[in-house]
């Protein structure tokens, strides 16, 4: 077959796209005008672009414009570690409702260098001792806590005392008592608390939830999810993860929480029973305080069962699968920072689901900014973090006692 010339290819494309003049013209961005041969801007409905620079009508928008910088909510990021520096700070560039206005760090030189790159005022850099002075900075609306888990509760409580709203990384805190204290502190300060469950703002996961709720795969019977990686004692970000007082637990607390949270957001139910098994290789210094592997099951009121795992000693895996009566959905990878994939599998075969990718961190920060601005409950409030911490406590107990453990079911089915 002969290749089409450029103009032939264009007319063919326009012909295929449009069934009438309106569509064809719309696709050229001319908003209802048609060319009249020879007419330069005059004549009925005729507007031919002149061959010189000239302003044109605003094109149709494909993405929402950001709100004006002065109306975006101001975030202070607490802890300039691996996740904050590599994922969160760059994501402000893609946010429409949030802006970075303050930094909190124990390393002043690093904080200064980061501040200058992100246009943060040098006067809006705080250290941990001086953190409470953030109360006097009216540009800060939201404090985003990205510290080791063992410090989340303290800094959330201090942020609420400073009358700021709080976005807190997962896992919410070390114990359910700490989580409850954080929720109380937020209520007393009349400030909002959201837990940064990014997967619930990630487009492929959001699409999977939508399809399940729409009944597309039939009644959901089984969920499986596995999250694993190698814990590296040479990586500073993994060093505190080996210390119970800072991490709270091992792979379950750090990444098994993605498997656990997924089982809850995919079923839309709260489990009534959990069963866990844990193994840590004896003599491995990485696991003297926290666990290596955890396999755990959840039973839901509808009869759905989740078979989940986490590991600090297997090659990277970040997979979620939902098996319905009619079809299944496979997210693999499910919880990467970018490049996640969604597949629909049925008797008809495997079909890749096209999902418009979007920066999940920007989406998450925008969601909270909007929740604060419009005084709405965020999708993943403190109670969501508390539920996971309670369930993880029950999973540890089950593993210790070697039997299934009943958990109080709230019975709530999510929208
Ligand atoms: P890092 O160790 O890379 O960063 C933690 C930062 O906290 C440090 O750089 C330091 O910042 C500050 N810090 C204060 N006190 C301590 C301390 N005693 N020990 C170590 N650091 C301290 O960890 P991550 O960035 O990987 O994790 C931080 C949080 O983010 C955790 O809660 C983790 O679960 C969560 N996370 C969430 C992810 C997600 O996808 N949602 C992914 C990765 C992590 P400074 O030097 O500025 O003082």
CSV table of C-alpha atoms and ligand atoms in Angstrom, one decimal:
chain,number,residue,atom,x,y,z
A,1,UNK,CA,0.0,0.0,0.0
A,2,UNK,CA,1.3,3.5,-0.9
A,3,UNK,CA,1.9,5.8,2.1
A,4,UNK,CA,-0.5,8.7,2.4
A,5,UNK,CA,0.9,12.2,1.8
A,6,UNK,CA,0.7,14.5,4.9
A,7,UNK,CA,-2.3,16.5,3.6
A,8,UNK,CA,-4.1,13.3,2.5
A,9,UNK,CA,-3.5,11.7,5.9
A,10,UNK,CA,-4.9,14.9,7.6
A,11,UNK,CA,-8.0,15.0,5.5
A,12,UNK,CA,-8.5,11.3,6.0
A,13,UNK,CA,-8.2,11.8,9.8
A,14,UNK,CA,-10.6,14.7,9.8
A,15,UNK,CA,-13.0,12.8,7.7
A,16,UNK,CA,-12.9,9.8,10.0
A,17,UNK,CA,-13.2,12.0,13.1
A,18,UNK,CA,-16.1,14.2,11.9
A,19,UNK,CA,-19.4,13.2,10.5
A,20,UNK,CA,-20.3,16.7,9.7
A,21,UNK,CA,-18.9,20.2,9.2
A,22,UNK,CA,-19.4,21.1,12.9
A,23,UNK,CA,-17.2,18.4,14.2
A,24,UNK,CA,-14.6,18.9,11.6
A,25,UNK,CA,-14.4,22.6,12.3
A,26,UNK,CA,-14.5,22.0,16.1
A,27,UNK,CA,-11.5,19.8,15.8
A,28,UNK,CA,-9.7,22.7,14.1
A,29,UNK,CA,-10.5,24.9,17.1
A,30,UNK,CA,-12.4,27.4,15.0
A,31,UNK,CA,-15.5,27.3,17.1
A,32,UNK,CA,-18.2,27.1,14.5
A,33,UNK,CA,-16.7,29.3,11.8
A,34,UNK,CA,-16.0,27.9,8.3
A,35,UNK,CA,-13.4,29.0,5.8
A,36,UNK,CA,-14.7,31.0,2.9
A,37,UNK,CA,-12.1,30.7,0.1
A,38,UNK,CA,-10.4,34.0,-0.4
A,39,UNK,CA,-12.1,35.8,2.5
A,40,UNK,CA,-9.6,37.1,5.1
A,41,UNK,CA,-11.6,37.7,8.2
A,42,UNK,CA,-14.6,39.1,6.5
A,43,UNK,CA,-17.8,37.7,5.2
A,44,UNK,CA,-20.5,35.6,6.8
A,45,UNK,CA,-18.9,33.1,9.2
A,46,UNK,CA,-15.5,33.3,7.5
A,47,UNK,CA,-12.3,33.7,9.4
A,48,UNK,CA,-9.1,32.6,7.7
A,49,UNK,CA,-6.0,32.9,10.0
A,50,UNK,CA,-3.7,35.5,8.5
A,51,UNK,CA,-0.1,34.5,7.7
A,52,UNK,CA,1.4,36.7,10.5
A,53,UNK,CA,1.4,36.3,14.3
A,54,UNK,CA,-2.1,37.0,15.7
A,55,UNK,CA,-4.0,36.1,18.9
A,56,UNK,CA,-6.8,33.6,18.5
A,57,UNK,CA,-9.9,32.5,20.5
A,58,UNK,CA,-9.2,30.4,23.6
A,59,UNK,CA,-9.0,26.8,22.6
A,60,UNK,CA,-11.2,24.1,24.2
A,61,UNK,CA,-9.7,23.0,27.6
A,62,UNK,CA,-8.7,19.5,28.1
A,63,UNK,CA,-7.5,20.0,31.7
A,64,UNK,CA,-8.9,22.2,34.5
A,65,UNK,CA,-6.8,25.4,35.1
A,66,UNK,CA,-5.1,25.7,38.4
A,67,UNK,CA,-6.6,28.2,40.9
A,68,UNK,CA,-4.7,31.4,41.3
A,69,UNK,CA,-1.5,31.0,43.4
A,70,UNK,CA,-2.9,33.2,46.2
A,71,UNK,CA,-6.0,31.0,46.5
A,72,UNK,CA,-4.2,27.7,46.7
A,73,UNK,CA,-3.9,26.2,50.1
A,74,UNK,CA,-0.4,26.4,51.7
A,75,UNK,CA,1.4,23.2,52.7
A,76,UNK,CA,4.2,22.8,55.1
A,77,UNK,CA,6.1,19.5,54.5
A,78,UNK,CA,7.6,18.0,57.6
A,79,UNK,CA,10.6,15.7,57.0
A,80,UNK,CA,12.7,16.0,53.9
A,81,UNK,CA,13.5,12.3,53.3
A,82,UNK,CA,13.5,10.0,50.3
A,83,UNK,CA,9.7,10.1,49.7
A,84,UNK,CA,9.2,13.8,50.4
A,85,UNK,CA,12.1,14.9,48.1
A,86,UNK,CA,11.6,12.4,45.3
A,87,UNK,CA,7.8,12.3,45.1
A,88,UNK,CA,5.9,14.9,47.1
A,89,UNK,CA,7.8,18.1,46.5
A,90,UNK,CA,8.0,17.6,42.7
A,91,UNK,CA,4.2,16.9,42.7
A,92,UNK,CA,3.4,20.4,43.8
A,93,UNK,CA,4.3,21.4,40.2
A,94,UNK,CA,1.3,19.3,39.0
A,95,UNK,CA,-1.1,20.4,41.8
A,96,UNK,CA,-4.0,22.8,41.1
A,97,UNK,CA,-5.1,23.6,44.6
A,98,UNK,CA,-2.0,23.3,46.7
A,99,UNK,CA,1.3,25.1,47.0
A,100,UNK,CA,4.4,24.5,49.0
A,101,UNK,CA,5.0,27.4,51.5
A,102,UNK,CA,7.1,25.9,54.4
A,103,UNK,CA,9.6,23.2,55.2
A,104,UNK,CA,10.4,21.4,58.5
A,105,UNK,CA,13.6,19.6,58.8
A,106,UNK,CA,16.4,18.7,61.2
A,107,UNK,CA,19.0,19.5,58.6
A,108,UNK,CA,19.1,23.2,58.0
A,109,UNK,CA,21.5,23.2,55.1
A,110,UNK,CA,19.4,20.6,53.2
A,111,UNK,CA,16.2,22.6,54.0
A,112,UNK,CA,17.8,25.8,52.7
A,113,UNK,CA,18.9,24.2,49.5
A,114,UNK,CA,15.5,22.7,48.9
A,115,UNK,CA,13.7,25.9,49.8
A,116,UNK,CA,15.7,27.9,47.3
A,117,UNK,CA,14.8,25.4,44.5
A,118,UNK,CA,11.1,25.4,45.3
A,119,UNK,CA,10.7,29.1,46.0
A,120,UNK,CA,10.0,28.7,49.7
A,121,UNK,CA,10.8,31.7,51.8
A,122,UNK,CA,13.9,31.2,54.0
A,123,UNK,CA,11.8,32.5,56.9
A,124,UNK,CA,9.4,29.6,56.5
A,125,UNK,CA,12.0,26.9,57.4
A,126,UNK,CA,11.5,25.3,60.8
A,127,UNK,CA,13.4,22.7,62.8
A,128,UNK,CA,11.7,20.1,65.0
A,129,UNK,CA,12.2,22.1,68.2
A,130,UNK,CA,10.9,25.3,66.7
A,131,UNK,CA,8.0,23.6,64.8
A,132,UNK,CA,5.4,25.1,67.0
A,133,UNK,CA,6.2,28.6,65.7
A,134,UNK,CA,4.4,27.5,62.5
A,135,UNK,CA,1.2,28.7,64.3
A,136,UNK,CA,2.4,32.2,63.6
A,137,UNK,CA,2.7,31.6,59.8
A,138,UNK,CA,-0.7,32.3,58.2
A,139,UNK,CA,0.5,31.0,54.8
A,140,UNK,CA,0.5,27.5,56.2
A,141,UNK,CA,-3.0,25.9,56.1
A,142,UNK,CA,-1.9,22.2,56.0
A,143,UNK,CA,0.9,20.4,57.6
A,144,UNK,CA,2.0,17.2,55.7
A,145,UNK,CA,3.8,14.8,58.0
A,146,UNK,CA,6.4,12.6,56.1
A,147,UNK,CA,8.4,11.5,59.1
A,148,UNK,CA,9.1,8.0,60.4
A,149,UNK,CA,5.9,6.4,61.6
A,150,UNK,CA,6.8,6.7,65.3
A,151,UNK,CA,6.8,10.5,65.0
A,152,UNK,CA,3.4,10.9,63.2
A,153,UNK,CA,1.3,11.2,66.4
A,154,UNK,CA,3.5,13.8,68.1
A,155,UNK,CA,3.7,16.1,65.0
A,156,UNK,CA,0.0,15.7,64.2
A,157,UNK,CA,-0.9,16.7,67.7
A,158,UNK,CA,1.5,19.7,67.6
A,159,UNK,CA,0.2,20.8,64.2
A,160,UNK,CA,-3.4,20.7,65.5
A,161,UNK,CA,-2.3,22.8,68.5
A,162,UNK,CA,-0.9,25.3,66.0
A,163,UNK,CA,-4.4,25.2,64.4
A,164,UNK,CA,-3.3,23.7,61.1
A,165,UNK,CA,-5.0,20.9,59.2
A,166,UNK,CA,-3.0,17.7,58.9
A,167,UNK,CA,-2.2,15.3,56.1
A,168,UNK,CA,-0.3,12.4,57.5
A,169,UNK,CA,1.6,9.6,55.8
A,170,UNK,CA,0.7,5.9,56.2
A,171,UNK,CA,0.7,4.0,58.5
A,172,UNK,CA,-1.2,6.6,60.6
A,173,UNK,CA,0.7,5.9,63.8
A,174,UNK,CA,2.2,3.1,65.9
A,175,UNK,CA,-0.9,2.0,67.8
A,176,UNK,CA,-4.6,2.4,67.7
A,177,UNK,CA,-4.4,4.5,70.9
A,178,UNK,CA,-2.2,7.0,69.1
A,179,UNK,CA,-4.5,7.1,66.2
A,180,UNK,CA,-7.5,7.8,68.5
A,181,UNK,CA,-5.5,10.6,70.2
A,182,UNK,CA,-4.8,12.2,66.8
A,183,UNK,CA,-8.4,12.1,65.8
A,184,UNK,CA,-9.4,13.6,69.1
A,185,UNK,CA,-6.8,16.4,68.8
A,186,UNK,CA,-8.1,17.2,65.3
A,187,UNK,CA,-11.7,17.4,66.6
A,188,UNK,CA,-10.7,19.6,69.6
A,189,UNK,CA,-8.9,22.0,67.3
A,190,UNK,CA,-11.7,21.9,64.7
A,191,UNK,CA,-9.2,21.0,62.1
A,192,UNK,CA,-9.2,18.2,59.4
A,193,UNK,CA,-7.1,15.1,59.4
A,194,UNK,CA,-6.4,13.0,56.3
A,195,UNK,CA,-4.2,9.9,55.9
A,196,UNK,CA,-2.2,9.9,52.7
A,197,UNK,CA,-3.5,6.6,51.2
A,198,UNK,CA,-2.3,7.6,47.7
A,199,UNK,CA,-3.6,4.4,46.0
A,200,UNK,CA,-7.2,5.7,46.7
A,201,UNK,CA,-6.3,8.8,44.5
A,202,UNK,CA,-4.4,6.8,41.9
A,203,UNK,CA,-6.4,6.6,38.6
A,204,UNK,CA,-6.0,2.9,37.9
A,205,UNK,CA,-7.1,2.0,41.4
A,206,UNK,CA,-9.9,4.5,41.3
A,207,UNK,CA,-11.1,3.0,38.0
A,208,UNK,CA,-11.0,-0.5,39.5
A,209,UNK,CA,-13.1,0.7,42.4
A,210,UNK,CA,-15.6,2.3,40.0
A,211,UNK,CA,-15.9,-0.8,37.9
A,212,UNK,CA,-16.5,-3.0,40.9
A,213,UNK,CA,-19.1,-0.6,42.3
A,214,UNK,CA,-20.8,-0.5,38.9
A,215,UNK,CA,-21.2,-4.3,39.0
A,216,UNK,CA,-19.0,-4.8,36.0
A,217,UNK,CA,-17.3,-7.9,37.3
A,218,UNK,CA,-20.3,-9.2,39.2
A,219,UNK,CA,-20.3,-9.9,42.9
A,220,UNK,CA,-16.8,-9.6,44.3
A,221,UNK,CA,-15.7,-13.0,45.8
A,222,UNK,CA,-12.0,-12.8,46.3
A,223,UNK,CA,-9.2,-10.2,46.6
A,224,UNK,CA,-5.6,-11.1,46.5
A,225,UNK,CA,-2.8,-8.6,47.0
A,226,UNK,CA,1.0,-8.9,47.5
A,227,UNK,CA,3.5,-6.2,48.3
A,228,UNK,CA,7.1,-7.1,48.7
A,229,UNK,CA,10.6,-5.7,48.4
A,230,UNK,CA,14.1,-6.2,49.8
A,231,UNK,CA,14.8,-4.3,53.0
A,232,UNK,CA,18.2,-2.7,52.5
A,233,UNK,CA,20.1,-1.8,55.8
A,234,UNK,CA,22.5,0.4,53.8
A,235,UNK,CA,19.6,2.7,52.7
A,236,UNK,CA,19.1,5.4,55.3
A,237,UNK,CA,15.4,5.3,54.6
A,238,UNK,CA,15.3,1.6,55.6
A,239,UNK,CA,17.4,2.1,58.8
A,240,UNK,CA,14.6,3.5,60.9
A,241,UNK,CA,12.3,0.8,59.3
A,242,UNK,CA,14.2,-1.8,61.3
A,243,UNK,CA,13.6,0.0,64.6
A,244,UNK,CA,10.3,-0.9,66.2
A,245,UNK,CA,9.9,2.4,68.1
A,246,UNK,CA,10.1,4.3,64.8
A,247,UNK,CA,8.5,1.8,62.4
A,248,UNK,CA,5.8,0.2,64.6
A,249,UNK,CA,6.2,-3.1,62.7
A,250,UNK,CA,7.9,-4.6,59.7
A,251,UNK,CA,6.7,-5.3,56.2
A,252,UNK,CA,3.0,-5.5,57.3
A,253,UNK,CA,3.1,-2.0,58.7
A,254,UNK,CA,5.2,-0.5,55.8
A,255,UNK,CA,3.8,-2.1,52.7
A,256,UNK,CA,1.3,-4.8,53.8
A,257,UNK,CA,-0.9,-1.9,54.6
A,258,UNK,CA,-1.3,-1.4,50.8
A,259,UNK,CA,-2.6,-5.0,50.5
A,260,UNK,CA,-4.9,-4.5,53.5
A,261,UNK,CA,-6.3,-1.1,52.5
A,262,UNK,CA,-6.9,-2.4,48.9
A,263,UNK,CA,-9.0,-5.3,50.2
A,264,UNK,CA,-11.1,-2.8,52.1
A,265,UNK,CA,-11.5,-0.3,49.3
A,266,UNK,CA,-12.2,-2.9,46.6
A,267,UNK,CA,-14.8,-4.8,48.6
A,268,UNK,CA,-16.2,-1.6,50.2
A,269,UNK,CA,-16.6,-3.6,53.3
A,270,UNK,CA,-15.0,-3.9,56.8
A,271,UNK,CA,-13.6,-7.4,57.7
A,272,UNK,CA,-15.2,-9.4,60.5
A,273,UNK,CA,-12.2,-11.8,61.0
A,274,UNK,CA,-8.5,-11.8,60.3
A,275,UNK,CA,-5.9,-14.6,60.3
A,276,UNK,CA,-2.2,-13.8,60.1
A,277,UNK,CA,1.0,-15.8,59.9
A,278,UNK,CA,4.4,-14.2,60.3
A,279,UNK,CA,7.9,-15.4,59.7
A,280,UNK,CA,11.3,-13.7,60.3
A,281,UNK,CA,14.5,-15.6,59.5
A,282,UNK,CA,16.3,-16.2,62.8
A,283,UNK,CA,19.7,-14.6,63.0
A,284,UNK,CA,19.0,-11.9,60.3
A,285,UNK,CA,19.8,-8.6,62.1
A,286,UNK,CA,17.3,-6.7,59.9
A,287,UNK,CA,14.5,-8.6,61.6
A,288,UNK,CA,15.5,-8.5,65.3
A,289,UNK,CA,12.8,-5.9,66.1
A,290,UNK,CA,10.3,-6.1,63.2
A,291,UNK,CA,8.9,-8.9,61.1
A,292,UNK,CA,10.0,-9.9,57.6
A,293,UNK,CA,7.1,-11.8,56.0
A,294,UNK,CA,3.4,-11.7,56.7
A,295,UNK,CA,0.6,-13.7,55.0
A,296,UNK,CA,-2.9,-12.7,56.2
A,297,UNK,CA,-6.5,-13.3,55.4
A,298,UNK,CA,-9.6,-11.2,55.9
A,299,UNK,CA,-13.2,-12.4,55.9
A,300,UNK,CA,-15.9,-9.9,55.0
A,301,UNK,CA,-19.6,-9.9,55.9
A,302,UNK,CA,-20.7,-10.6,52.3
A,303,UNK,CA,-18.6,-13.7,52.3
A,304,UNK,CA,-15.8,-12.1,50.3
A,305,UNK,CA,-12.3,-13.3,51.3
A,306,UNK,CA,-9.0,-11.5,50.9
A,307,UNK,CA,-5.7,-13.4,50.7
A,308,UNK,CA,-2.9,-10.9,51.3
A,309,UNK,CA,0.8,-10.7,51.9
A,310,UNK,CA,3.8,-8.5,52.5
A,311,UNK,CA,7.5,-9.2,52.5
A,312,UNK,CA,10.8,-7.6,53.1
A,313,UNK,CA,12.8,-10.4,51.6
A,314,UNK,CA,11.3,-11.0,48.1
A,315,UNK,CA,11.9,-9.2,44.9
A,316,UNK,CA,9.6,-6.2,44.2
A,317,UNK,CA,5.9,-7.0,43.8
A,318,UNK,CA,3.0,-4.6,44.0
A,319,UNK,CA,0.0,-6.5,42.8
A,320,UNK,CA,-3.7,-6.3,43.5
A,321,UNK,CA,-6.4,-8.7,42.0
A,322,UNK,CA,-10.2,-8.6,42.4
A,323,UNK,CA,-12.1,-11.7,41.4
A,324,UNK,CA,-15.8,-11.3,40.6
A,325,UNK,CA,-18.3,-13.8,39.4
A,326,UNK,CA,-18.2,-12.4,35.8
A,327,UNK,CA,-14.6,-11.2,35.5
A,328,UNK,CA,-11.6,-10.2,37.4
A,329,UNK,CA,-9.5,-7.1,37.5
A,330,UNK,CA,-5.7,-7.2,37.8
A,331,UNK,CA,-3.7,-4.3,38.8
A,332,UNK,CA,0.0,-5.1,38.2
A,333,UNK,CA,1.8,-3.1,39.1
A,334,UNK,CA,-0.9,-1.6,41.3
A,335,UNK,CA,1.0,0.8,43.6
A,336,UNK,CA,4.0,2.1,41.7
A,337,UNK,CA,4.5,5.9,41.8
A,338,UNK,CA,3.8,5.8,38.0
A,339,UNK,CA,3.2,3.3,35.3
A,340,UNK,CA,0.4,1.2,37.0
A,341,UNK,CA,-1.6,-1.1,34.8
A,342,UNK,CA,-5.2,-2.3,34.9
A,343,UNK,CA,-6.3,-5.5,33.1
A,344,UNK,CA,-9.8,-7.0,32.8
A,345,UNK,CA,-9.7,-10.8,32.5
A,346,UNK,CA,-12.8,-12.8,31.6
A,347,UNK,CA,-13.7,-15.7,29.4
A,348,UNK,CA,-13.4,-13.3,26.5
A,349,UNK,CA,-9.7,-12.9,27.2
A,350,UNK,CA,-7.4,-10.3,28.7
A,351,UNK,CA,-8.2,-6.7,28.0
A,352,UNK,CA,-5.9,-3.8,29.0
A,353,UNK,CA,-8.0,-1.0,30.5
A,354,UNK,CA,-7.0,2.4,29.2
A,355,UNK,CA,-6.8,4.9,32.1
A,356,UNK,CA,-5.7,8.5,31.8
A,357,UNK,CA,-2.7,8.8,34.0
A,358,UNK,CA,-2.5,11.6,36.5
A,359,UNK,CA,0.0,12.4,39.3
A,360,UNK,CA,-1.5,10.6,42.3
A,361,UNK,CA,0.3,12.7,44.8
A,362,UNK,CA,-0.9,15.9,43.3
A,363,UNK,CA,-4.4,14.4,43.2
A,364,UNK,CA,-4.2,13.5,46.8
A,365,UNK,CA,-2.9,16.9,47.9
A,366,UNK,CA,-5.6,18.6,45.8
A,367,UNK,CA,-8.3,16.5,47.3
A,368,UNK,CA,-7.3,17.5,50.8
A,369,UNK,CA,-6.9,21.2,49.9
A,370,UNK,CA,-10.4,21.1,48.4
A,371,UNK,CA,-11.8,19.2,51.4
A,372,UNK,CA,-10.4,22.0,53.7
A,373,UNK,CA,-11.6,24.8,51.4
A,374,UNK,CA,-15.1,23.5,51.2
A,375,UNK,CA,-15.3,22.1,54.7
A,376,UNK,CA,-15.8,18.5,53.4
A,377,UNK,CA,-14.7,15.2,55.0
A,378,UNK,CA,-11.7,13.9,53.0
A,379,UNK,CA,-12.1,10.5,51.4
A,380,UNK,CA,-9.4,9.0,53.7
A,381,UNK,CA,-9.9,10.6,57.1
A,382,UNK,CA,-8.2,9.7,60.3
A,383,UNK,CA,-10.8,7.0,60.9
A,384,UNK,CA,-9.6,5.2,57.8
A,385,UNK,CA,-6.0,5.1,59.1
A,386,UNK,CA,-7.3,3.9,62.5
A,387,UNK,CA,-9.2,1.0,61.0
A,388,UNK,CA,-6.0,-0.3,59.3
A,389,UNK,CA,-3.9,0.1,62.4
A,390,UNK,CA,-6.6,-1.8,64.5
A,391,UNK,CA,-6.7,-4.6,61.8
A,392,UNK,CA,-2.9,-4.8,61.8
A,393,UNK,CA,-2.9,-5.1,65.6
A,394,UNK,CA,-5.4,-8.0,65.2
A,395,UNK,CA,-3.3,-9.6,62.5
A,396,UNK,CA,-0.2,-9.6,64.8
A,397,UNK,CA,-2.4,-11.0,67.6
A,398,UNK,CA,-3.7,-13.7,65.4
A,399,UNK,CA,-0.1,-14.6,64.3
A,400,UNK,CA,1.0,-14.7,68.0
A,401,UNK,CA,-1.9,-16.9,69.1
A,402,UNK,CA,-2.0,-19.0,66.0
A,403,UNK,CA,-5.8,-18.6,65.4
A,404,UNK,CA,-8.2,-16.4,63.6
A,405,UNK,CA,-9.2,-13.2,65.5
A,406,UNK,CA,-12.7,-11.6,65.3
A,407,UNK,CA,-12.8,-7.9,64.7
A,408,UNK,CA,-15.6,-5.6,65.2
A,409,UNK,CA,-17.3,-5.0,61.8
A,410,UNK,CA,-18.6,-1.5,61.3
A,411,UNK,CA,-20.8,-3.0,58.6
A,412,UNK,CA,-20.3,0.2,56.6
A,413,UNK,CA,-20.4,-0.2,52.9
A,414,UNK,CA,-18.6,2.6,51.1
A,415,UNK,CA,-20.2,4.6,48.3
B,1,LIG,P1,13.2,8.7,55.1
B,1,LIG,O1,14.1,8.1,56.1
B,1,LIG,O2,13.8,8.9,53.7
B,1,LIG,O3,12.8,10.2,55.5
B,1,LIG,C1,12.4,10.5,56.8
B,1,LIG,C2,12.8,11.9,57.2
B,1,LIG,O4,12.2,12.1,58.5
B,1,LIG,C3,14.3,12.1,57.3
B,1,LIG,O5,14.9,12.4,56.1
B,1,LIG,C4,14.3,13.2,58.3
B,1,LIG,O6,14.1,14.4,57.6
B,1,LIG,C5,13.1,13.0,59.2
B,1,LIG,N1,13.4,12.4,60.5
B,1,LIG,C6,13.2,13.0,61.7
B,1,LIG,N2,13.6,12.3,62.7
B,1,LIG,C7,14.1,11.1,62.1
B,1,LIG,C8,14.6,10.0,62.7
B,1,LIG,N3,14.7,9.8,64.0
B,1,LIG,N4,15.1,9.0,61.9
B,1,LIG,C9,14.9,9.1,60.5
B,1,LIG,N5,14.4,10.2,60.0
B,1,LIG,C10,14.0,11.2,60.7
B,1,LIG,O7,11.8,7.9,55.0
B,1,LIG,P2,10.7,7.9,53.9
B,1,LIG,O8,10.7,9.2,53.2
B,1,LIG,O9,10.8,6.6,53.1
B,1,LIG,O10,9.4,7.7,54.8
B,1,LIG,C11,8.8,8.7,55.6
B,1,LIG,C12,7.3,8.5,55.8
B,1,LIG,O11,6.7,8.4,54.5
B,1,LIG,C13,7.0,7.1,56.5
B,1,LIG,O12,5.9,7.3,57.3
B,1,LIG,C14,6.6,6.2,55.3
B,1,LIG,O13,5.8,5.2,55.7
B,1,LIG,C15,6.0,7.2,54.4
B,1,LIG,N6,6.1,6.8,53.0
B,1,LIG,C16,5.0,6.7,52.2
B,1,LIG,C17,5.1,6.3,50.9
B,1,LIG,C18,3.8,6.3,50.1
B,1,LIG,O14,3.9,5.9,49.0
B,1,LIG,N7,2.7,6.9,50.6
B,1,LIG,C19,6.3,5.9,50.3
B,1,LIG,C20,7.5,6.0,51.2
B,1,LIG,C21,7.3,6.4,52.5
B,1,LIG,P3,15.1,15.7,57.8
B,1,LIG,O15,16.5,15.2,57.5
B,1,LIG,O16,14.5,16.7,56.9
B,1,LIG,O17,14.9,16.1,59.2
